[in-house]
Amino acid sequence: MNTLILVDLQNDFVPGGALPVPRGDEVVPVANRVQSFFDLVVATQDWHPPGHGSFAASHHGKKPGDVTLLGGLEQVLWPVHCVQGTRGAELLEVLEKRRIARVFRKGTDPAIDSYSGFFDNGHRRATGLGDYLRERGVTDVFVLGLATDYCVKLTALDAIGLGFRTHLVEDGCRGVDLRPGDVERAVEEMRRAGVRIVRSDELPHLLGAAGGGSR
Ligand code: VGL
Ligand code: ZN
């Protein structure tokens, strides 16, 4: 049983949004094209309350890109983004949504950030995604979306930690690259952790070979 996790394909993360990932819009055609290969498609949604602790504007004298402590953890501060109920937080209009079985929201606790679709950054609370996949007999997880060096990376690393055979669809991801090389380092870190790095054009072959839940 294989699953595609679409990470944070939201208005605020593409050019024109509040926290634009360079060329973030380019992943949507990939997301739309590959969905039909999967048994199950789920999505994550960054979903912050106003005044969230990851926003630079929530900290006196801080600006985006600065680092502070949040929930006892080092936290990069961001522009205000993906505020609950705003247009910026909505999934992209051009994203095909009919096959998305469920959307898992994260980042709702103002006192801690949550890059991964599975847990907050302190691994204190689960979103329910891990149990949801387990209950459905999922063995193989494929991750694509935004941003490679934050939410995609942490989602893939948690998937590995939970015991799923985990794949990164590399051409279906774009990163922030706050420091040049962050994306490359993120991919390397995932690879070292056991994430298989694949391209979307390999999926028909890979899913054909791994399909049917036989391995
Ligand atoms: C993300 C920074 C802040 C992401 C979310 O989706 O990668 N990055 N919130
Ligand atoms: Zn966020």
mmCIF file of C-alpha atoms and ligand atoms in Angstrom:
data_model
loop_
_atom_site.group_PDB
_atom_site.id
_atom_site.type_symbol
_atom_site.label_atom_id
_atom_site.label_comp_id
_atom_site.label_asym_id
_atom_site.label_seq_id
_atom_site.Cartn_x
_atom_site.Cartn_y
_atom_site.Cartn_z
ATOM 1 C CA MET A 1 0.000 0.000 0.000
ATOM 2 C CA ASN A 2 1.570 3.270 -1.105
ATOM 3 C CA THR A 3 0.720 6.846 -0.250
ATOM 4 C CA LEU A 4 1.559 10.221 -1.678
ATOM 5 C CA ILE A 5 1.953 13.019 0.875
ATOM 6 C CA LEU A 6 1.502 16.473 -0.680
ATOM 7 C CA VAL A 7 3.305 18.883 1.632
ATOM 8 C CA ASP A 8 2.067 22.452 2.097
ATOM 9 C CA LEU A 9 0.915 23.242 -1.445
ATOM 10 C CA GLN A 10 -0.546 26.541 -0.275
ATOM 11 C CA ASN A 11 -0.843 30.054 -1.722
ATOM 12 C CA ASP A 12 1.599 31.615 0.741
ATOM 13 C CA PHE A 13 4.429 29.294 -0.345
ATOM 14 C CA VAL A 14 4.423 30.157 -4.055
ATOM 15 C CA PRO A 15 5.626 33.356 -5.776
ATOM 16 C CA GLY A 16 3.227 36.153 -4.836
ATOM 17 C CA GLY A 17 2.575 34.624 -1.419
ATOM 18 C CA ALA A 18 3.792 35.728 2.006
ATOM 19 C CA LEU A 19 6.644 33.198 2.271
ATOM 20 C CA PRO A 20 7.364 32.449 -1.356
ATOM 21 C CA VAL A 21 9.501 29.438 -2.140
ATOM 22 C CA PRO A 22 11.430 30.258 -5.330
ATOM 23 C CA ARG A 23 9.761 28.425 -8.259
ATOM 24 C CA GLY A 24 7.416 26.773 -5.776
ATOM 25 C CA ASP A 25 4.604 26.894 -8.327
ATOM 26 C CA GLU A 26 6.548 24.505 -10.582
ATOM 27 C CA VAL A 27 5.770 21.500 -8.377
ATOM 28 C CA VAL A 28 2.019 21.623 -8.923
ATOM 29 C CA PRO A 29 2.013 20.037 -12.406
ATOM 30 C CA VAL A 30 4.142 17.232 -10.937
ATOM 31 C CA ALA A 31 1.728 16.813 -8.014
ATOM 32 C CA ASN A 32 -1.236 16.674 -10.387
ATOM 33 C CA ARG A 33 0.434 14.289 -12.824
ATOM 34 C CA VAL A 34 1.494 11.623 -10.310
ATOM 35 C CA GLN A 35 -1.556 11.350 -8.060
ATOM 36 C CA SER A 36 -3.187 8.629 -10.146
ATOM 37 C CA PHE A 37 -0.273 6.229 -9.456
ATOM 38 C CA PHE A 38 -1.065 6.065 -5.734
ATOM 39 C CA ASP A 39 -3.441 3.995 -3.613
ATOM 40 C CA LEU A 40 -3.910 6.913 -1.241
ATOM 41 C CA VAL A 41 -3.230 10.650 -1.449
ATOM 42 C CA VAL A 42 -3.098 12.909 1.605
ATOM 43 C CA ALA A 43 -2.006 16.508 2.073
ATOM 44 C CA THR A 44 -0.567 18.637 4.829
ATOM 45 C CA GLN A 45 -1.510 22.259 5.478
ATOM 46 C CA ASP A 46 0.487 24.795 7.472
ATOM 47 C CA TRP A 47 -2.259 26.329 9.641
ATOM 48 C CA HIS A 48 -1.098 28.956 12.087
ATOM 49 C CA PRO A 49 -3.207 31.016 14.488
ATOM 50 C CA PRO A 50 -2.657 34.805 14.264
ATOM 51 C CA GLY A 51 0.407 35.784 16.317
ATOM 52 C CA HIS A 52 2.050 32.367 15.959
ATOM 53 C CA GLY A 53 5.460 32.117 17.632
ATOM 54 C CA SER A 54 7.194 31.319 14.328
ATOM 55 C CA PHE A 55 6.337 34.784 12.967
ATOM 56 C CA ALA A 56 9.037 37.444 13.293
ATOM 57 C CA ALA A 57 6.254 39.964 13.914
ATOM 58 C CA SER A 58 5.353 38.098 17.119
ATOM 59 C CA HIS A 59 8.778 38.920 18.644
ATOM 60 C CA HIS A 60 9.830 42.446 19.515
ATOM 61 C CA GLY A 61 12.758 43.647 17.408
ATOM 62 C CA LYS A 62 13.031 40.469 15.296
ATOM 63 C CA LYS A 63 12.893 40.198 11.535
ATOM 64 C CA PRO A 64 12.353 37.271 9.181
ATOM 65 C CA GLY A 65 15.427 35.071 8.983
ATOM 66 C CA ASP A 66 16.437 35.800 12.594
ATOM 67 C CA VAL A 67 16.623 32.882 14.992
ATOM 68 C CA THR A 68 15.044 32.697 18.434
ATOM 69 C CA LEU A 69 13.946 30.101 20.969
ATOM 70 C CA LEU A 70 10.412 28.713 20.681
ATOM 71 C CA GLY A 71 9.162 25.880 22.840
ATOM 72 C CA GLY A 72 12.763 25.421 24.006
ATOM 73 C CA LEU A 73 13.926 24.840 20.417
ATOM 74 C CA GLU A 74 15.919 26.933 17.989
ATOM 75 C CA GLN A 75 13.408 28.584 15.664
ATOM 76 C CA VAL A 76 13.936 30.423 12.385
ATOM 77 C CA LEU A 77 11.523 33.354 12.272
ATOM 78 C CA TRP A 78 9.311 33.763 9.207
ATOM 79 C CA PRO A 79 7.076 36.410 7.706
ATOM 80 C CA VAL A 80 3.458 36.065 8.794
ATOM 81 C CA HIS A 81 2.141 33.187 6.660
ATOM 82 C CA CYS A 82 -0.592 30.546 6.423
ATOM 83 C CA VAL A 83 -2.825 32.193 8.994
ATOM 84 C CA GLN A 84 -5.922 30.086 9.636
ATOM 85 C CA GLY A 85 -8.846 31.081 7.447
ATOM 86 C CA THR A 86 -6.860 33.355 5.114
ATOM 87 C CA ARG A 87 -6.419 32.954 1.358
ATOM 88 C CA GLY A 88 -2.699 32.443 1.866
ATOM 89 C CA ALA A 89 -3.368 29.314 3.904
ATOM 90 C CA GLU A 90 -5.634 27.722 1.287
ATOM 91 C CA LEU A 91 -4.376 24.902 -0.883
ATOM 92 C CA LEU A 92 -3.419 26.123 -4.361
ATOM 93 C CA GLU A 93 -6.405 26.502 -6.687
ATOM 94 C CA VAL A 94 -4.525 24.744 -9.492
ATOM 95 C CA LEU A 95 -3.864 21.686 -7.320
ATOM 96 C CA GLU A 96 -6.019 18.689 -8.230
ATOM 97 C CA LYS A 97 -7.891 17.903 -4.999
ATOM 98 C CA ARG A 98 -10.427 15.223 -5.902
ATOM 99 C CA ARG A 99 -8.117 12.385 -4.872
ATOM 100 C CA ILE A 100 -6.950 13.941 -1.592
ATOM 101 C CA ALA A 101 -8.491 11.684 1.079
ATOM 102 C CA ARG A 102 -7.604 13.876 4.023
ATOM 103 C CA VAL A 103 -5.759 17.095 4.863
ATOM 104 C CA PHE A 104 -3.636 17.156 8.031
ATOM 105 C CA ARG A 105 -3.209 20.586 9.570
ATOM 106 C CA LYS A 106 -0.125 21.515 11.578
ATOM 107 C CA GLY A 107 1.435 24.492 13.314
ATOM 108 C CA THR A 108 -1.747 25.239 15.235
ATOM 109 C CA ASP A 109 -0.062 25.529 18.654
ATOM 110 C CA PRO A 110 1.214 29.131 18.964
ATOM 111 C CA ALA A 111 4.051 28.025 21.266
ATOM 112 C CA ILE A 112 5.796 25.558 18.936
ATOM 113 C CA ASP A 113 6.312 25.191 15.188
ATOM 114 C CA SER A 114 5.550 22.081 13.200
ATOM 115 C CA TYR A 115 7.441 21.511 9.971
ATOM 116 C CA SER A 116 6.658 17.808 9.733
ATOM 117 C CA GLY A 117 3.212 16.602 8.805
ATOM 118 C CA PHE A 118 3.519 13.975 11.553
ATOM 119 C CA PHE A 119 4.740 15.781 14.708
ATOM 120 C CA ASP A 120 5.555 19.260 16.002
ATOM 121 C CA ASN A 121 9.236 20.215 16.027
ATOM 122 C CA GLY A 122 9.642 18.948 19.599
ATOM 123 C CA HIS A 123 7.949 15.609 18.800
ATOM 124 C CA ARG A 124 5.509 16.395 21.608
ATOM 125 C CA ARG A 125 2.220 16.034 19.756
ATOM 126 C CA ALA A 126 1.221 13.974 16.745
ATOM 127 C CA THR A 127 -1.087 15.278 14.013
ATOM 128 C CA GLY A 128 -2.694 11.874 13.508
ATOM 129 C CA LEU A 129 -1.114 11.303 10.095
ATOM 130 C CA GLY A 130 1.087 8.434 11.314
ATOM 131 C CA ASP A 131 -1.827 6.512 12.847
ATOM 132 C CA TYR A 132 -3.973 7.262 9.805
ATOM 133 C CA LEU A 133 -1.413 5.704 7.449
ATOM 134 C CA ARG A 134 -0.738 2.713 9.717
ATOM 135 C CA GLU A 135 -4.441 1.957 10.112
ATOM 136 C CA ARG A 136 -4.707 1.805 6.337
ATOM 137 C CA GLY A 137 -1.805 -0.592 5.961
ATOM 138 C CA VAL A 138 0.492 1.874 4.262
ATOM 139 C CA THR A 139 4.042 0.577 3.772
ATOM 140 C CA ASP A 140 5.472 3.042 1.257
ATOM 141 C CA VAL A 141 5.371 6.805 1.584
ATOM 142 C CA PHE A 142 6.248 9.240 -1.213
ATOM 143 C CA VAL A 143 6.729 12.880 -0.314
ATOM 144 C CA LEU A 144 6.631 15.963 -2.533
ATOM 145 C CA GLY A 145 5.872 19.655 -2.042
ATOM 146 C CA LEU A 146 7.236 22.694 -0.241
ATOM 147 C CA ALA A 147 9.689 23.431 1.151
ATOM 148 C CA THR A 148 12.428 20.850 0.574
ATOM 149 C CA ASP A 149 14.648 22.170 3.378
ATOM 150 C CA TYR A 150 11.882 22.517 5.994
ATOM 151 C CA CYS A 151 8.506 20.825 5.878
ATOM 152 C CA VAL A 152 9.332 18.256 3.191
ATOM 153 C CA LYS A 153 12.555 17.236 4.946
ATOM 154 C CA LEU A 154 11.005 16.884 8.387
ATOM 155 C CA THR A 155 8.007 15.000 7.004
ATOM 156 C CA ALA A 156 10.270 12.524 5.203
ATOM 157 C CA LEU A 157 12.543 12.063 8.238
ATOM 158 C CA ASP A 158 9.560 11.396 10.503
ATOM 159 C CA ALA A 159 8.137 8.934 7.973
ATOM 160 C CA ILE A 160 11.439 7.040 8.107
ATOM 161 C CA GLY A 161 11.391 7.194 11.912
ATOM 162 C CA LEU A 162 7.897 5.699 11.933
ATOM 163 C CA GLY A 163 9.109 2.786 9.845
ATOM 164 C CA PHE A 164 7.627 3.635 6.461
ATOM 165 C CA ARG A 165 9.674 2.923 3.345
ATOM 166 C CA THR A 166 10.105 6.558 2.373
ATOM 167 C CA HIS A 167 10.790 8.222 -0.970
ATOM 168 C CA LEU A 168 11.387 11.835 -1.923
ATOM 169 C CA VAL A 169 10.031 12.831 -5.337
ATOM 170 C CA GLU A 170 12.830 15.308 -5.903
ATOM 171 C CA ASP A 171 11.488 17.141 -8.967
ATOM 172 C CA GLY A 172 8.215 17.632 -7.083
ATOM 173 C CA CYS A 173 9.950 19.746 -4.431
ATOM 174 C CA ARG A 174 11.418 23.239 -4.200
ATOM 175 C CA GLY A 175 13.251 24.761 -1.225
ATOM 176 C CA VAL A 176 13.761 28.083 0.511
ATOM 177 C CA ASP A 177 17.604 27.928 0.480
ATOM 178 C CA LEU A 178 17.876 30.626 3.160
ATOM 179 C CA ARG A 179 21.584 29.808 3.162
ATOM 180 C CA PRO A 180 22.744 28.695 -0.286
ATOM 181 C CA GLY A 181 23.189 24.923 -0.244
ATOM 182 C CA ASP A 182 20.401 24.266 2.271
ATOM 183 C CA VAL A 183 18.365 22.317 -0.271
ATOM 184 C CA GLU A 184 21.301 20.176 -1.315
ATOM 185 C CA ARG A 185 22.176 19.503 2.334
ATOM 186 C CA ALA A 186 18.554 18.655 3.100
ATOM 187 C CA VAL A 187 18.425 16.075 0.305
ATOM 188 C CA GLU A 188 21.735 14.599 1.499
ATOM 189 C CA GLU A 189 20.440 14.407 5.083
ATOM 190 C CA MET A 190 17.312 12.594 3.913
ATOM 191 C CA ARG A 191 19.369 10.200 1.809
ATOM 192 C CA ARG A 192 21.643 9.389 4.774
ATOM 193 C CA ALA A 193 18.583 8.722 6.931
ATOM 194 C CA GLY A 194 17.384 6.123 4.429
ATOM 195 C CA VAL A 195 15.032 8.152 2.235
ATOM 196 C CA ARG A 196 15.137 6.989 -1.383
ATOM 197 C CA ILE A 197 15.503 9.924 -3.745
ATOM 198 C CA VAL A 198 13.436 9.391 -6.882
ATOM 199 C CA ARG A 199 12.129 11.367 -9.855
ATOM 200 C CA SER A 200 8.495 11.585 -10.877
ATOM 201 C CA ASP A 201 9.158 9.878 -14.229
ATOM 202 C CA GLU A 202 10.367 6.763 -12.339
ATOM 203 C CA LEU A 203 7.092 6.387 -10.434
ATOM 204 C CA PRO A 204 5.188 4.201 -12.900
ATOM 205 C CA HIS A 205 8.054 1.714 -12.806
ATOM 206 C CA LEU A 206 8.675 1.952 -9.046
ATOM 207 C CA LEU A 207 5.035 1.661 -8.081
ATOM 208 C CA GLY A 208 4.470 -1.115 -10.544
ATOM 209 C CA ALA A 209 7.360 -3.062 -8.971
ATOM 210 C CA ALA A 210 6.410 -2.301 -5.350
ATOM 211 C CA GLY A 211 2.662 -2.319 -5.895
ATOM 212 C CA GLY A 212 0.060 -4.774 -4.679
ATOM 213 C CA GLY A 213 1.430 -4.668 -1.129
ATOM 214 C CA SER A 214 3.579 -7.721 -1.889
ATOM 215 C CA ARG A 215 6.699 -6.302 -0.298
HETATM 216 C C1 VGL B 1 7.347 25.923 6.005
HETATM 217 C C2 VGL B 1 8.566 27.602 6.972
HETATM 218 C C3 VGL B 1 7.528 27.902 7.821
HETATM 219 C C4 VGL B 1 7.269 24.838 4.978
HETATM 220 C C5 VGL B 1 6.293 26.196 6.857
HETATM 221 O O1 VGL B 1 6.151 24.505 4.516
HETATM 222 O O2 VGL B 1 8.338 24.324 4.592
HETATM 223 N N1 VGL B 1 8.478 26.617 6.074
HETATM 224 N N2 VGL B 1 6.394 27.199 7.749
HETATM 225 ZN ZN ZN B 2 4.737 27.826 8.972
#
